[in-house]
CSV table of C-alpha atoms in Angstrom, one decimal:
chain,number,residue,atom,x,y,z
A,1,UNK,CA,-62.1,-58.3,-31.1
A,2,UNK,CA,-61.6,-56.7,-27.7
A,3,UNK,CA,-58.5,-56.6,-25.4
A,4,UNK,CA,-59.1,-55.8,-21.8
A,5,UNK,CA,-56.9,-52.7,-21.3
A,6,UNK,CA,-57.0,-52.1,-17.6
A,7,UNK,CA,-53.3,-52.9,-17.0
A,8,UNK,CA,-50.5,-55.1,-18.5
A,9,UNK,CA,-49.5,-56.1,-22.0
A,10,UNK,CA,-52.7,-55.1,-23.8
A,11,UNK,CA,-50.9,-53.1,-26.5
A,12,UNK,CA,-48.9,-56.2,-27.5
A,13,UNK,CA,-52.1,-58.2,-28.0
A,14,UNK,CA,-53.7,-55.4,-30.0
A,15,UNK,CA,-50.6,-55.2,-32.2
A,16,UNK,CA,-50.7,-59.0,-32.8
A,17,UNK,CA,-54.4,-58.9,-33.8
A,18,UNK,CA,-53.8,-56.0,-36.1
A,19,UNK,CA,-50.9,-57.8,-37.8
A,20,UNK,CA,-53.4,-60.6,-38.6
A,21,UNK,CA,-55.8,-58.1,-40.1
A,22,UNK,CA,-58.4,-58.4,-37.3
A,23,UNK,CA,-60.3,-55.4,-36.0
A,24,UNK,CA,-59.3,-54.9,-32.4
A,25,UNK,CA,-60.0,-52.3,-29.7
A,26,UNK,CA,-59.0,-51.8,-26.1
A,27,UNK,CA,-61.8,-52.4,-23.5
A,28,UNK,CA,-61.7,-50.2,-20.4
A,29,UNK,CA,-65.4,-49.4,-19.7
A,30,UNK,CA,-68.8,-51.0,-19.9
A,31,UNK,CA,-69.5,-48.9,-23.0
A,32,UNK,CA,-66.6,-50.7,-24.8
A,33,UNK,CA,-68.1,-54.2,-24.5
A,34,UNK,CA,-71.1,-54.2,-26.9
A,35,UNK,CA,-70.5,-55.7,-30.3
A,36,UNK,CA,-67.4,-57.7,-29.5
A,37,UNK,CA,-66.8,-61.1,-31.1
A,38,UNK,CA,-64.3,-62.1,-28.4
A,39,UNK,CA,-62.1,-60.7,-25.6
A,40,UNK,CA,-58.5,-61.2,-24.7
A,41,UNK,CA,-57.5,-60.8,-21.0
A,42,UNK,CA,-53.8,-60.0,-21.2
A,43,UNK,CA,-50.9,-60.6,-18.9
A,44,UNK,CA,-50.2,-58.1,-16.1
A,45,UNK,CA,-50.8,-58.2,-12.4
A,46,UNK,CA,-53.9,-60.3,-11.6
A,47,UNK,CA,-54.6,-58.5,-8.3
A,48,UNK,CA,-54.4,-55.1,-10.1
A,49,UNK,CA,-56.7,-56.2,-12.9
A,50,UNK,CA,-59.2,-57.9,-10.5
A,51,UNK,CA,-59.4,-54.7,-8.4
A,52,UNK,CA,-59.9,-52.5,-11.5
A,53,UNK,CA,-62.6,-54.9,-12.9
A,54,UNK,CA,-64.4,-54.3,-9.6
A,55,UNK,CA,-63.8,-50.6,-9.4
A,56,UNK,CA,-65.0,-50.0,-12.9
A,57,UNK,CA,-68.0,-52.3,-12.5
A,58,UNK,CA,-67.0,-54.6,-15.3
A,59,UNK,CA,-67.3,-57.9,-13.5
A,60,UNK,CA,-70.9,-58.9,-14.0
A,61,UNK,CA,-71.0,-57.9,-17.6
A,62,UNK,CA,-67.8,-59.7,-18.6
A,63,UNK,CA,-68.7,-62.8,-16.6
A,64,UNK,CA,-72.2,-62.8,-18.3
A,65,UNK,CA,-70.6,-62.5,-21.7
A,66,UNK,CA,-68.3,-65.5,-20.9
A,67,UNK,CA,-71.3,-67.6,-19.8
A,68,UNK,CA,-73.2,-66.6,-22.9
A,69,UNK,CA,-70.4,-68.1,-25.0
A,70,UNK,CA,-68.2,-65.2,-26.0
A,71,UNK,CA,-64.7,-66.5,-26.9
A,72,UNK,CA,-62.2,-65.4,-24.3
A,73,UNK,CA,-58.5,-65.9,-24.0
A,74,UNK,CA,-56.6,-65.3,-20.8
A,75,UNK,CA,-52.8,-65.1,-20.9
A,76,UNK,CA,-51.0,-65.6,-17.6
A,77,UNK,CA,-52.8,-63.1,-15.3
A,78,UNK,CA,-55.7,-63.3,-17.7
A,79,UNK,CA,-56.0,-67.1,-17.1
A,80,UNK,CA,-55.9,-66.4,-13.4
A,81,UNK,CA,-58.9,-64.2,-13.8
A,82,UNK,CA,-60.8,-66.8,-15.9
A,83,UNK,CA,-60.0,-69.8,-13.6
A,84,UNK,CA,-62.7,-71.2,-11.3
A,85,UNK,CA,-60.0,-71.9,-8.7
A,86,UNK,CA,-57.3,-69.2,-8.6
A,87,UNK,CA,-55.1,-70.2,-5.7
A,88,UNK,CA,-53.3,-67.3,-4.1
A,89,UNK,CA,-55.7,-64.6,-5.5
A,90,UNK,CA,-57.6,-62.9,-2.6
A,91,UNK,CA,-59.7,-60.8,-5.0
A,92,UNK,CA,-62.8,-62.2,-6.6
A,93,UNK,CA,-62.3,-63.2,-10.2
A,94,UNK,CA,-64.5,-64.2,-13.2
A,95,UNK,CA,-64.3,-67.9,-12.3
A,96,UNK,CA,-65.7,-69.3,-15.6
A,97,UNK,CA,-63.0,-71.9,-16.7
A,98,UNK,CA,-62.8,-75.3,-15.0
A,99,UNK,CA,-59.1,-75.2,-14.0
A,100,UNK,CA,-57.2,-74.7,-10.8
A,101,UNK,CA,-54.2,-72.3,-11.2
A,102,UNK,CA,-51.7,-71.3,-8.5
A,103,UNK,CA,-50.2,-67.8,-8.8
A,104,UNK,CA,-46.4,-67.3,-9.0
A,105,UNK,CA,-46.0,-71.0,-8.7
A,106,UNK,CA,-42.6,-71.2,-10.5
A,107,UNK,CA,-40.9,-68.8,-8.1
A,108,UNK,CA,-39.9,-65.1,-8.4
A,109,UNK,CA,-38.7,-63.2,-11.4
A,110,UNK,CA,-35.3,-64.8,-11.5
A,111,UNK,CA,-37.1,-68.1,-12.1
A,112,UNK,CA,-39.1,-66.8,-15.1
A,113,UNK,CA,-38.1,-68.7,-18.2
A,114,UNK,CA,-38.5,-69.5,-21.9
A,115,UNK,CA,-39.2,-72.9,-23.3
A,116,UNK,CA,-40.1,-74.6,-26.6
A,117,UNK,CA,-43.5,-76.2,-26.5
A,118,UNK,CA,-45.0,-79.0,-28.7
A,119,UNK,CA,-48.5,-77.8,-29.5
A,120,UNK,CA,-50.4,-80.4,-31.7
A,121,UNK,CA,-53.2,-78.0,-32.3
A,122,UNK,CA,-50.7,-75.7,-34.0
A,123,UNK,CA,-48.6,-78.3,-35.6
A,124,UNK,CA,-44.8,-77.9,-36.1
A,125,UNK,CA,-42.5,-76.1,-35.4
A,126,UNK,CA,-42.5,-75.9,-31.6
A,127,UNK,CA,-43.9,-72.7,-30.0
A,128,UNK,CA,-41.3,-70.6,-28.2
A,129,UNK,CA,-43.1,-69.7,-25.0
A,130,UNK,CA,-42.2,-66.9,-22.5
A,131,UNK,CA,-43.2,-67.5,-18.9
A,132,UNK,CA,-43.0,-64.5,-16.6
A,133,UNK,CA,-43.8,-65.0,-12.9
A,134,UNK,CA,-46.4,-67.3,-14.4
A,135,UNK,CA,-49.1,-69.3,-12.7
A,136,UNK,CA,-49.1,-73.1,-12.7
A,137,UNK,CA,-52.1,-75.1,-13.9
A,138,UNK,CA,-52.6,-77.6,-11.1
A,139,UNK,CA,-55.8,-79.3,-12.1
A,140,UNK,CA,-58.2,-79.3,-15.1
A,141,UNK,CA,-61.8,-80.3,-15.2
A,142,UNK,CA,-63.3,-83.1,-17.4
A,143,UNK,CA,-64.4,-80.7,-20.2
A,144,UNK,CA,-61.0,-79.1,-20.5
A,145,UNK,CA,-58.7,-80.0,-23.4
A,146,UNK,CA,-54.9,-79.7,-22.8
A,147,UNK,CA,-53.3,-78.1,-25.8
A,148,UNK,CA,-49.7,-78.1,-24.5
A,149,UNK,CA,-47.6,-79.1,-21.6
A,150,UNK,CA,-44.3,-77.8,-20.3
A,151,UNK,CA,-41.6,-80.2,-21.5
A,152,UNK,CA,-42.0,-83.1,-19.2
A,153,UNK,CA,-44.4,-81.3,-17.0
A,154,UNK,CA,-47.9,-79.8,-16.3
A,155,UNK,CA,-50.4,-78.3,-18.8
A,156,UNK,CA,-49.6,-74.7,-19.9
A,157,UNK,CA,-52.2,-74.2,-22.6
A,158,UNK,CA,-55.8,-75.3,-22.2
A,159,UNK,CA,-59.1,-74.9,-24.0
A,160,UNK,CA,-62.7,-75.4,-22.7
A,161,UNK,CA,-65.3,-74.7,-25.4
A,162,UNK,CA,-64.8,-71.1,-26.5
A,163,UNK,CA,-62.4,-70.3,-23.6
A,164,UNK,CA,-58.6,-70.4,-24.1
A,165,UNK,CA,-56.0,-70.2,-21.4
A,166,UNK,CA,-52.2,-70.0,-21.6
A,167,UNK,CA,-49.9,-69.5,-18.6
A,168,UNK,CA,-47.3,-68.0,-21.0
A,169,UNK,CA,-47.3,-64.9,-23.2
A,170,UNK,CA,-47.8,-65.4,-27.0
A,171,UNK,CA,-48.1,-61.6,-27.3
A,172,UNK,CA,-44.4,-61.2,-26.5
A,173,UNK,CA,-43.1,-63.3,-29.4
A,174,UNK,CA,-43.5,-62.8,-33.2
A,175,UNK,CA,-45.1,-66.3,-33.6
A,176,UNK,CA,-48.8,-65.4,-34.1
A,177,UNK,CA,-50.3,-69.0,-34.2
A,178,UNK,CA,-52.1,-68.8,-30.9
A,179,UNK,CA,-53.7,-65.5,-31.9
A,180,UNK,CA,-54.8,-67.2,-35.2
A,181,UNK,CA,-56.2,-70.1,-33.2
A,182,UNK,CA,-58.2,-67.7,-31.1
A,183,UNK,CA,-59.5,-65.7,-34.0
A,184,UNK,CA,-60.7,-68.9,-35.6
A,185,UNK,CA,-62.7,-69.6,-32.5
A,186,UNK,CA,-64.3,-66.2,-32.7
A,187,UNK,CA,-65.2,-66.7,-36.4
A,188,UNK,CA,-66.7,-70.1,-35.7
A,189,UNK,CA,-68.9,-68.7,-33.0
A,190,UNK,CA,-70.0,-65.8,-35.2
A,191,UNK,CA,-70.9,-68.3,-37.9
A,192,UNK,CA,-72.8,-70.5,-35.5
A,193,UNK,CA,-74.7,-67.5,-34.3
A,194,UNK,CA,-75.9,-67.1,-37.9
A,195,UNK,CA,-77.0,-70.7,-37.8
A,196,UNK,CA,-74.6,-72.1,-40.4
A,197,UNK,CA,-71.6,-73.0,-38.4
A,198,UNK,CA,-69.3,-75.8,-39.6
A,199,UNK,CA,-66.9,-77.5,-37.2
A,200,UNK,CA,-63.3,-76.9,-38.4
A,201,UNK,CA,-60.7,-79.6,-38.7
A,202,UNK,CA,-58.4,-79.6,-35.7
A,203,UNK,CA,-54.6,-80.1,-35.6
A,204,UNK,CA,-53.5,-77.8,-38.4
A,205,UNK,CA,-52.9,-74.1,-38.8
A,206,UNK,CA,-53.5,-72.1,-41.9
A,207,UNK,CA,-50.8,-69.6,-42.3
B,1,UNK,CA,-35.7,-73.9,-20.0
B,2,UNK,CA,-33.8,-70.6,-20.3
B,3,UNK,CA,-33.8,-68.2,-17.4
B,4,UNK,CA,-32.8,-64.6,-17.1
B,5,UNK,CA,-33.0,-64.0,-20.8
B,6,UNK,CA,-33.5,-60.5,-22.3
B,7,UNK,CA,-37.0,-61.5,-23.3
B,8,UNK,CA,-37.9,-62.6,-19.8
B,9,UNK,CA,-36.4,-59.4,-18.3
B,10,UNK,CA,-38.0,-56.9,-20.7
B,11,UNK,CA,-41.2,-59.1,-20.6
B,12,UNK,CA,-41.8,-58.4,-16.9
B,13,UNK,CA,-41.5,-54.7,-17.6
B,14,UNK,CA,-44.2,-55.1,-20.3
B,15,UNK,CA,-46.5,-56.8,-17.7
B,16,UNK,CA,-46.1,-53.8,-15.4
B,17,UNK,CA,-47.4,-51.4,-18.1
B,18,UNK,CA,-50.4,-49.2,-17.4
B,19,UNK,CA,-49.8,-49.8,-13.8
B,20,UNK,CA,-48.5,-47.9,-10.7
B,21,UNK,CA,-45.4,-48.9,-8.8
B,22,UNK,CA,-45.4,-47.5,-5.2
B,23,UNK,CA,-42.6,-46.8,-2.8
B,24,UNK,CA,-43.2,-48.6,0.6
B,25,UNK,CA,-41.2,-48.7,3.7
B,26,UNK,CA,-43.2,-51.2,5.8
B,27,UNK,CA,-45.2,-54.4,5.2
B,28,UNK,CA,-48.3,-52.4,6.2
B,29,UNK,CA,-47.6,-49.9,3.5
B,30,UNK,CA,-47.0,-52.7,1.0
B,31,UNK,CA,-50.4,-54.2,1.9
B,32,UNK,CA,-52.1,-50.8,1.3
B,33,UNK,CA,-50.4,-50.5,-2.0
B,34,UNK,CA,-51.4,-54.0,-3.1
B,35,UNK,CA,-55.0,-53.5,-2.0
B,36,UNK,CA,-55.1,-50.2,-3.9
B,37,UNK,CA,-54.1,-52.1,-7.1
B,38,UNK,CA,-50.4,-51.2,-7.4
B,39,UNK,CA,-48.8,-53.5,-10.0
B,40,UNK,CA,-45.5,-53.6,-7.9
B,41,UNK,CA,-44.0,-52.1,-4.9
B,42,UNK,CA,-40.5,-50.6,-4.3
B,43,UNK,CA,-39.2,-51.7,-0.9
B,44,UNK,CA,-37.3,-48.9,0.8
B,45,UNK,CA,-36.0,-47.8,4.3
B,46,UNK,CA,-37.2,-44.3,3.7
B,47,UNK,CA,-39.2,-42.6,1.0
B,48,UNK,CA,-37.3,-40.0,-1.1
B,49,UNK,CA,-38.7,-36.9,0.7
B,50,UNK,CA,-37.4,-38.4,4.0
B,51,UNK,CA,-34.0,-39.3,2.3
B,52,UNK,CA,-33.8,-35.7,1.1
B,53,UNK,CA,-34.6,-34.3,4.6
B,54,UNK,CA,-32.2,-36.7,6.4
B,55,UNK,CA,-29.2,-35.9,4.2
B,56,UNK,CA,-26.1,-38.0,4.6
B,57,UNK,CA,-25.4,-41.1,2.6
B,58,UNK,CA,-28.4,-43.1,1.4
B,59,UNK,CA,-27.8,-46.8,0.8
B,60,UNK,CA,-29.6,-50.0,-0.2
B,61,UNK,CA,-32.4,-50.9,2.3
B,62,UNK,CA,-31.9,-53.4,5.1
B,63,UNK,CA,-32.5,-56.9,3.6
B,64,UNK,CA,-34.7,-57.6,6.6
B,65,UNK,CA,-37.2,-54.9,5.5
B,66,UNK,CA,-37.1,-56.1,1.9
B,67,UNK,CA,-37.7,-59.7,2.9
B,68,UNK,CA,-40.6,-58.7,5.2
B,69,UNK,CA,-42.2,-56.8,2.4
B,70,UNK,CA,-41.6,-59.7,-0.1
B,71,UNK,CA,-43.4,-62.1,2.4
B,72,UNK,CA,-46.4,-59.8,2.7
B,73,UNK,CA,-47.4,-59.1,-0.9
B,74,UNK,CA,-47.8,-61.3,-3.9
B,75,UNK,CA,-47.1,-58.6,-6.5
B,76,UNK,CA,-43.6,-58.0,-7.7
B,77,UNK,CA,-41.2,-56.4,-5.3
B,78,UNK,CA,-38.5,-54.0,-6.5
B,79,UNK,CA,-35.6,-52.6,-4.5
B,80,UNK,CA,-33.0,-49.9,-5.1
B,81,UNK,CA,-29.2,-50.2,-5.2
B,82,UNK,CA,-26.8,-47.3,-5.5
B,83,UNK,CA,-25.6,-46.2,-8.9
B,84,UNK,CA,-22.5,-48.4,-9.7
B,85,UNK,CA,-22.8,-50.5,-6.6
B,86,UNK,CA,-22.9,-53.9,-8.2
B,87,UNK,CA,-22.4,-55.7,-4.9
B,88,UNK,CA,-25.6,-54.2,-3.5
B,89,UNK,CA,-27.2,-55.5,-6.7
B,90,UNK,CA,-25.8,-58.9,-6.1
B,91,UNK,CA,-27.3,-58.9,-2.6
B,92,UNK,CA,-30.7,-57.8,-3.9
B,93,UNK,CA,-30.6,-60.6,-6.6
B,94,UNK,CA,-29.7,-63.1,-3.9
B,95,UNK,CA,-32.7,-61.9,-1.9
B,96,UNK,CA,-34.9,-62.7,-4.9
B,97,UNK,CA,-36.3,-59.2,-5.6
B,98,UNK,CA,-38.1,-59.1,-8.9
B,99,UNK,CA,-36.5,-55.9,-10.2
B,100,UNK,CA,-33.6,-53.7,-9.2
B,101,UNK,CA,-33.8,-49.9,-9.5
B,102,UNK,CA,-30.2,-48.5,-9.9
B,103,UNK,CA,-31.3,-45.3,-8.5
B,104,UNK,CA,-30.2,-41.7,-8.2
B,105,UNK,CA,-32.3,-41.4,-5.1
B,106,UNK,CA,-29.5,-43.2,-3.3
B,107,UNK,CA,-26.0,-41.8,-3.0
B,108,UNK,CA,-23.9,-42.9,-6.0
B,109,UNK,CA,-21.1,-45.4,-5.3
B,110,UNK,CA,-19.3,-44.8,-8.6
B,111,UNK,CA,-19.0,-41.5,-10.3
B,112,UNK,CA,-17.9,-42.9,-13.7
B,113,UNK,CA,-19.7,-46.2,-14.2
B,114,UNK,CA,-23.1,-47.7,-13.8
B,115,UNK,CA,-23.6,-51.4,-13.0
B,116,UNK,CA,-23.0,-53.8,-16.0
B,117,UNK,CA,-26.6,-55.1,-15.8
B,118,UNK,CA,-26.1,-57.9,-18.4
B,119,UNK,CA,-24.3,-59.9,-15.7
B,120,UNK,CA,-27.5,-60.3,-13.8
B,121,UNK,CA,-30.5,-62.6,-14.1
B,122,UNK,CA,-32.8,-60.1,-12.3
B,123,UNK,CA,-33.9,-57.2,-14.5
B,124,UNK,CA,-32.9,-53.6,-13.8
B,125,UNK,CA,-34.7,-50.3,-14.2
B,126,UNK,CA,-32.7,-47.0,-14.5
B,127,UNK,CA,-33.5,-43.3,-14.5
B,128,UNK,CA,-32.9,-40.9,-17.4
B,129,UNK,CA,-33.4,-37.3,-18.2
B,130,UNK,CA,-33.2,-37.6,-22.0
B,131,UNK,CA,-32.9,-40.1,-24.8
B,132,UNK,CA,-29.1,-40.3,-24.7
B,133,UNK,CA,-29.1,-41.2,-21.0
B,134,UNK,CA,-31.9,-43.8,-21.6
B,135,UNK,CA,-29.9,-45.5,-24.4
B,136,UNK,CA,-26.7,-45.6,-22.4
B,137,UNK,CA,-28.5,-47.4,-19.6
B,138,UNK,CA,-30.2,-49.8,-22.1
B,139,UNK,CA,-26.7,-50.5,-23.6
B,140,UNK,CA,-25.6,-51.5,-20.0
B,141,UNK,CA,-28.5,-53.9,-19.8
B,142,UNK,CA,-31.4,-51.9,-18.3
B,143,UNK,CA,-34.6,-53.8,-19.2
B,144,UNK,CA,-36.8,-50.9,-18.3
B,145,UNK,CA,-36.3,-47.1,-18.1
B,146,UNK,CA,-38.0,-44.4,-16.1
B,147,UNK,CA,-37.7,-40.7,-16.4
B,148,UNK,CA,-36.1,-39.3,-13.3
B,149,UNK,CA,-38.1,-36.3,-12.5
B,150,UNK,CA,-37.1,-34.9,-9.1
B,151,UNK,CA,-37.8,-37.4,-6.4
B,152,UNK,CA,-39.3,-36.4,-3.1
B,153,UNK,CA,-40.6,-33.0,-4.2
B,154,UNK,CA,-44.2,-33.7,-5.1
B,155,UNK,CA,-43.5,-31.4,-8.0
B,156,UNK,CA,-44.2,-32.8,-11.5
B,157,UNK,CA,-42.3,-30.2,-13.5
B,158,UNK,CA,-39.0,-32.2,-13.8
B,159,UNK,CA,-40.8,-35.4,-14.7
B,160,UNK,CA,-42.5,-33.5,-17.5
B,161,UNK,CA,-39.3,-32.0,-18.7
B,162,UNK,CA,-37.6,-35.4,-18.8
B,163,UNK,CA,-40.5,-37.1,-20.5
B,164,UNK,CA,-40.7,-34.4,-23.1
B,165,UNK,CA,-37.0,-34.6,-23.7
B,166,UNK,CA,-37.1,-38.4,-24.3
B,167,UNK,CA,-40.2,-38.2,-26.6
B,168,UNK,CA,-38.6,-35.3,-28.5
B,169,UNK,CA,-35.4,-37.3,-28.9
B,170,UNK,CA,-37.4,-40.2,-30.3
B,171,UNK,CA,-39.3,-38.0,-32.7
B,172,UNK,CA,-36.1,-36.4,-34.0
B,173,UNK,CA,-34.4,-39.7,-34.6
B,174,UNK,CA,-37.5,-41.1,-36.4
B,175,UNK,CA,-37.6,-38.1,-38.8
B,176,UNK,CA,-33.8,-37.9,-39.4
B,177,UNK,CA,-32.3,-38.9,-42.7
B,178,UNK,CA,-30.0,-42.0,-42.4
B,179,UNK,CA,-26.8,-40.1,-43.1
B,180,UNK,CA,-27.3,-38.0,-40.0
B,181,UNK,CA,-27.6,-41.0,-37.6
B,182,UNK,CA,-23.9,-41.4,-36.8
B,183,UNK,CA,-23.5,-37.8,-35.9
B,184,UNK,CA,-26.7,-38.0,-33.8
B,185,UNK,CA,-25.3,-41.1,-32.0
B,186,UNK,CA,-22.2,-39.1,-31.1
B,187,UNK,CA,-24.3,-36.1,-30.0
B,188,UNK,CA,-26.5,-38.3,-27.8
B,189,UNK,CA,-23.6,-40.3,-26.4
B,190,UNK,CA,-25.5,-43.4,-27.3
B,191,UNK,CA,-24.6,-46.6,-29.2
B,192,UNK,CA,-25.2,-46.4,-32.9
B,193,UNK,CA,-27.1,-49.7,-33.1
B,194,UNK,CA,-29.7,-48.4,-30.7
B,195,UNK,CA,-29.9,-45.1,-32.5
B,196,UNK,CA,-30.4,-47.0,-35.8
B,197,UNK,CA,-33.1,-49.2,-34.2
B,198,UNK,CA,-35.1,-46.2,-33.0
B,199,UNK,CA,-34.8,-44.5,-36.4
B,200,UNK,CA,-36.6,-47.6,-37.8
B,201,UNK,CA,-39.2,-48.2,-35.0
B,202,UNK,CA,-39.7,-44.8,-33.6
B,203,UNK,CA,-39.8,-46.1,-30.0
B,204,UNK,CA,-37.6,-47.2,-27.2
B,205,UNK,CA,-36.8,-50.9,-27.2
B,206,UNK,CA,-37.9,-51.2,-23.5
B,207,UNK,CA,-40.7,-49.9,-21.4
B,208,UNK,CA,-40.5,-46.3,-20.1
B,209,UNK,CA,-42.3,-45.3,-16.9
B,210,UNK,CA,-42.5,-41.8,-15.4
B,211,UNK,CA,-41.1,-41.1,-11.9
B,212,UNK,CA,-40.1,-38.3,-9.5
B,213,UNK,CA,-42.8,-35.8,-8.5
B,214,UNK,CA,-46.2,-37.6,-9.0
B,215,UNK,CA,-48.5,-36.5,-6.2
B,216,UNK,CA,-52.0,-36.5,-7.6
B,217,UNK,CA,-54.2,-38.6,-10.0
B,218,UNK,CA,-54.0,-35.8,-12.5
B,219,UNK,CA,-50.1,-35.9,-12.3
B,220,UNK,CA,-50.2,-39.6,-13.1
B,221,UNK,CA,-52.6,-39.1,-16.1
B,222,UNK,CA,-50.5,-36.1,-17.3
B,223,UNK,CA,-47.4,-38.4,-17.5
B,224,UNK,CA,-49.4,-41.1,-19.3
B,225,UNK,CA,-50.7,-38.6,-21.8
B,226,UNK,CA,-47.2,-37.4,-22.4
B,227,UNK,CA,-46.2,-41.0,-23.4
B,228,UNK,CA,-45.3,-42.8,-20.2
B,229,UNK,CA,-46.0,-46.6,-20.1
B,230,UNK,CA,-46.8,-46.5,-16.4
B,231,UNK,CA,-46.1,-44.6,-13.2
B,232,UNK,CA,-43.8,-44.7,-10.2
B,233,UNK,CA,-45.1,-42.9,-7.1
B,234,UNK,CA,-42.6,-42.3,-4.4
B,235,UNK,CA,-43.5,-40.0,-1.5
B,236,UNK,CA,-46.7,-39.0,-3.1
B,237,UNK,CA,-48.9,-41.7,-1.5
B,238,UNK,CA,-47.6,-42.2,2.0
B,239,UNK,CA,-46.8,-38.5,2.6
B,240,UNK,CA,-50.4,-37.6,1.8
B,241,UNK,CA,-53.2,-37.3,4.4
B,242,UNK,CA,-55.1,-40.4,3.2
B,243,UNK,CA,-52.7,-42.9,1.6
B,244,UNK,CA,-55.2,-45.7,0.8
B,245,UNK,CA,-57.7,-43.4,-1.0
B,246,UNK,CA,-54.9,-41.5,-2.9
B,247,UNK,CA,-53.2,-44.8,-3.9
B,248,UNK,CA,-56.5,-46.1,-5.3
B,249,UNK,CA,-57.2,-42.9,-7.1
B,250,UNK,CA,-53.8,-42.8,-8.8
B,251,UNK,CA,-54.2,-46.4,-10.0
B,252,UNK,CA,-57.6,-45.6,-11.5
B,253,UNK,CA,-56.3,-42.4,-13.1
B,254,UNK,CA,-53.4,-44.3,-14.6
B,255,UNK,CA,-55.8,-46.8,-16.3
B,256,UNK,CA,-58.2,-44.1,-17.4
B,257,UNK,CA,-55.7,-41.4,-18.2
B,258,UNK,CA,-57.6,-40.3,-21.3
B,259,UNK,CA,-61.0,-40.0,-19.6
B,260,UNK,CA,-61.4,-36.6,-17.9
B,261,UNK,CA,-64.8,-37.6,-16.4
B,262,UNK,CA,-63.3,-40.5,-14.5
B,263,UNK,CA,-60.3,-38.3,-13.6
B,264,UNK,CA,-62.6,-35.7,-12.1
B,265,UNK,CA,-64.4,-38.4,-10.1
B,266,UNK,CA,-61.4,-40.1,-8.7
B,267,UNK,CA,-59.6,-36.8,-7.8
B,268,UNK,CA,-62.4,-35.7,-5.5
B,269,UNK,CA,-62.2,-35.7,-1.7
B,270,UNK,CA,-58.7,-37.2,-1.3
B,271,UNK,CA,-57.6,-34.9,1.5
B,272,UNK,CA,-54.3,-33.1,1.4
B,273,UNK,CA,-51.6,-34.1,-1.1
B,274,UNK,CA,-48.0,-34.2,0.1
B,275,UNK,CA,-46.5,-30.8,0.7
B,276,UNK,CA,-44.5,-29.9,-2.4
B,277,UNK,CA,-41.1,-28.4,-3.0
B,278,UNK,CA,-40.3,-25.6,-5.5
B,279,UNK,CA,-37.4,-26.9,-7.6
B,280,UNK,CA,-35.7,-23.4,-7.4
B,281,UNK,CA,-35.7,-23.6,-3.6
B,282,UNK,CA,-33.5,-26.7,-3.7
B,283,UNK,CA,-29.7,-26.1,-3.7
B,284,UNK,CA,-28.2,-27.2,-7.1
B,285,UNK,CA,-26.0,-29.8,-5.4
B,286,UNK,CA,-29.0,-31.4,-3.7
B,287,UNK,CA,-30.8,-32.1,-6.9
B,288,UNK,CA,-31.1,-35.9,-7.3
B,289,UNK,CA,-31.7,-36.0,-11.1
B,290,UNK,CA,-28.2,-34.8,-11.8
B,291,UNK,CA,-26.7,-38.0,-10.3
B,292,UNK,CA,-25.8,-40.5,-13.1
B,293,UNK,CA,-24.7,-39.6,-16.6
């Protein structure tokens, strides 16, 4: 499993994956990409990451891998990079996930918040989610499954095929269920690639 | 929904990691910083080298300048208040800045006490020269720490000294037997609970950036290799001959701090760095790092 390590909270994702016994490594250069089963694009500053992706000539490769079906998970800024419509981002992004997200849509840092989310795909208990200058999902395409909404509000966790997006930061809390969910997607794909994939039952988590 | 929690405050600092925070004095500067890939900007009236040259009392920047910069860029905007000046901090929070730097670069307003930062919803970053100072600031509510270095000099030597001091303090605590922790807390002038926590984890409970003297991409990479989580650049960008190129190069060097080939590439052809200052040439009472305690 790879974690894009250009800027932001990549060390936290690597630590979470390691706690789950997954092999994980930081990705900074083209040479780091071959052989990965999946890629996490962490939280951080989306403008910074977008510019570094371009400067380090990673764009086309990462975009190609996403189109070829590599599982990818964007948290916060990472979701902004995955979104087809990233409102408020002037830089080019990967644009592979059929969602519209608006940057910094909840306000400035003093409006950053924590909330408990009901996530049917994870089961009980609720997931304590940390939102930091987070983007807001304003629209989702037909093929996009909503995994969780802000209490009484808009979607905050979405899935489209092998792509996962959260506007909050599961890497900042000790609850590893979203990381488990993502690892399962990676395993499923690896199994499918070998031609013996079985769809897994949804709506439970195996801890 | 809970706002202004410790998690949310320290979390923003975690999102800034691996990035470069640049001092800017105009919206045009802020734009250049954002386009270079800065992860945040520090809105100021003057960069530290100009503050040093001007002398007199340095205060919080004019809110009009801060607001203009906030309206220009989409990345987080930080601003400085004087040490202990909690009303400047209240003003900055009301303006909606994303982070407050309680900074020794400005003239201290209180010689005995720093701001009680737990009272604020906005997170604070504070400077330190060693582990004890870092832990005192964290006890007061700093959600992020930066080593002080010596701002406005373009000389990395003090930043290195302070980063080594912090890392050395962490290593000592980690290795120390439990029965020595109380005495060590006393020696550090730091709360025992934090000392005990570091003994167990081996690391600061908040993010620690390097500041004060970064002038080149190699300076930034040096601080990262010494253990910094990210970089503040003050005068180093906009007092150089080609600010956009230097800003971009420092951002790339901070991401690829362990890759000498990339460092060599990005360091080439940047024009003149800011003129530096020998620390020994600065009168003792003019050293900024000694402000705060």
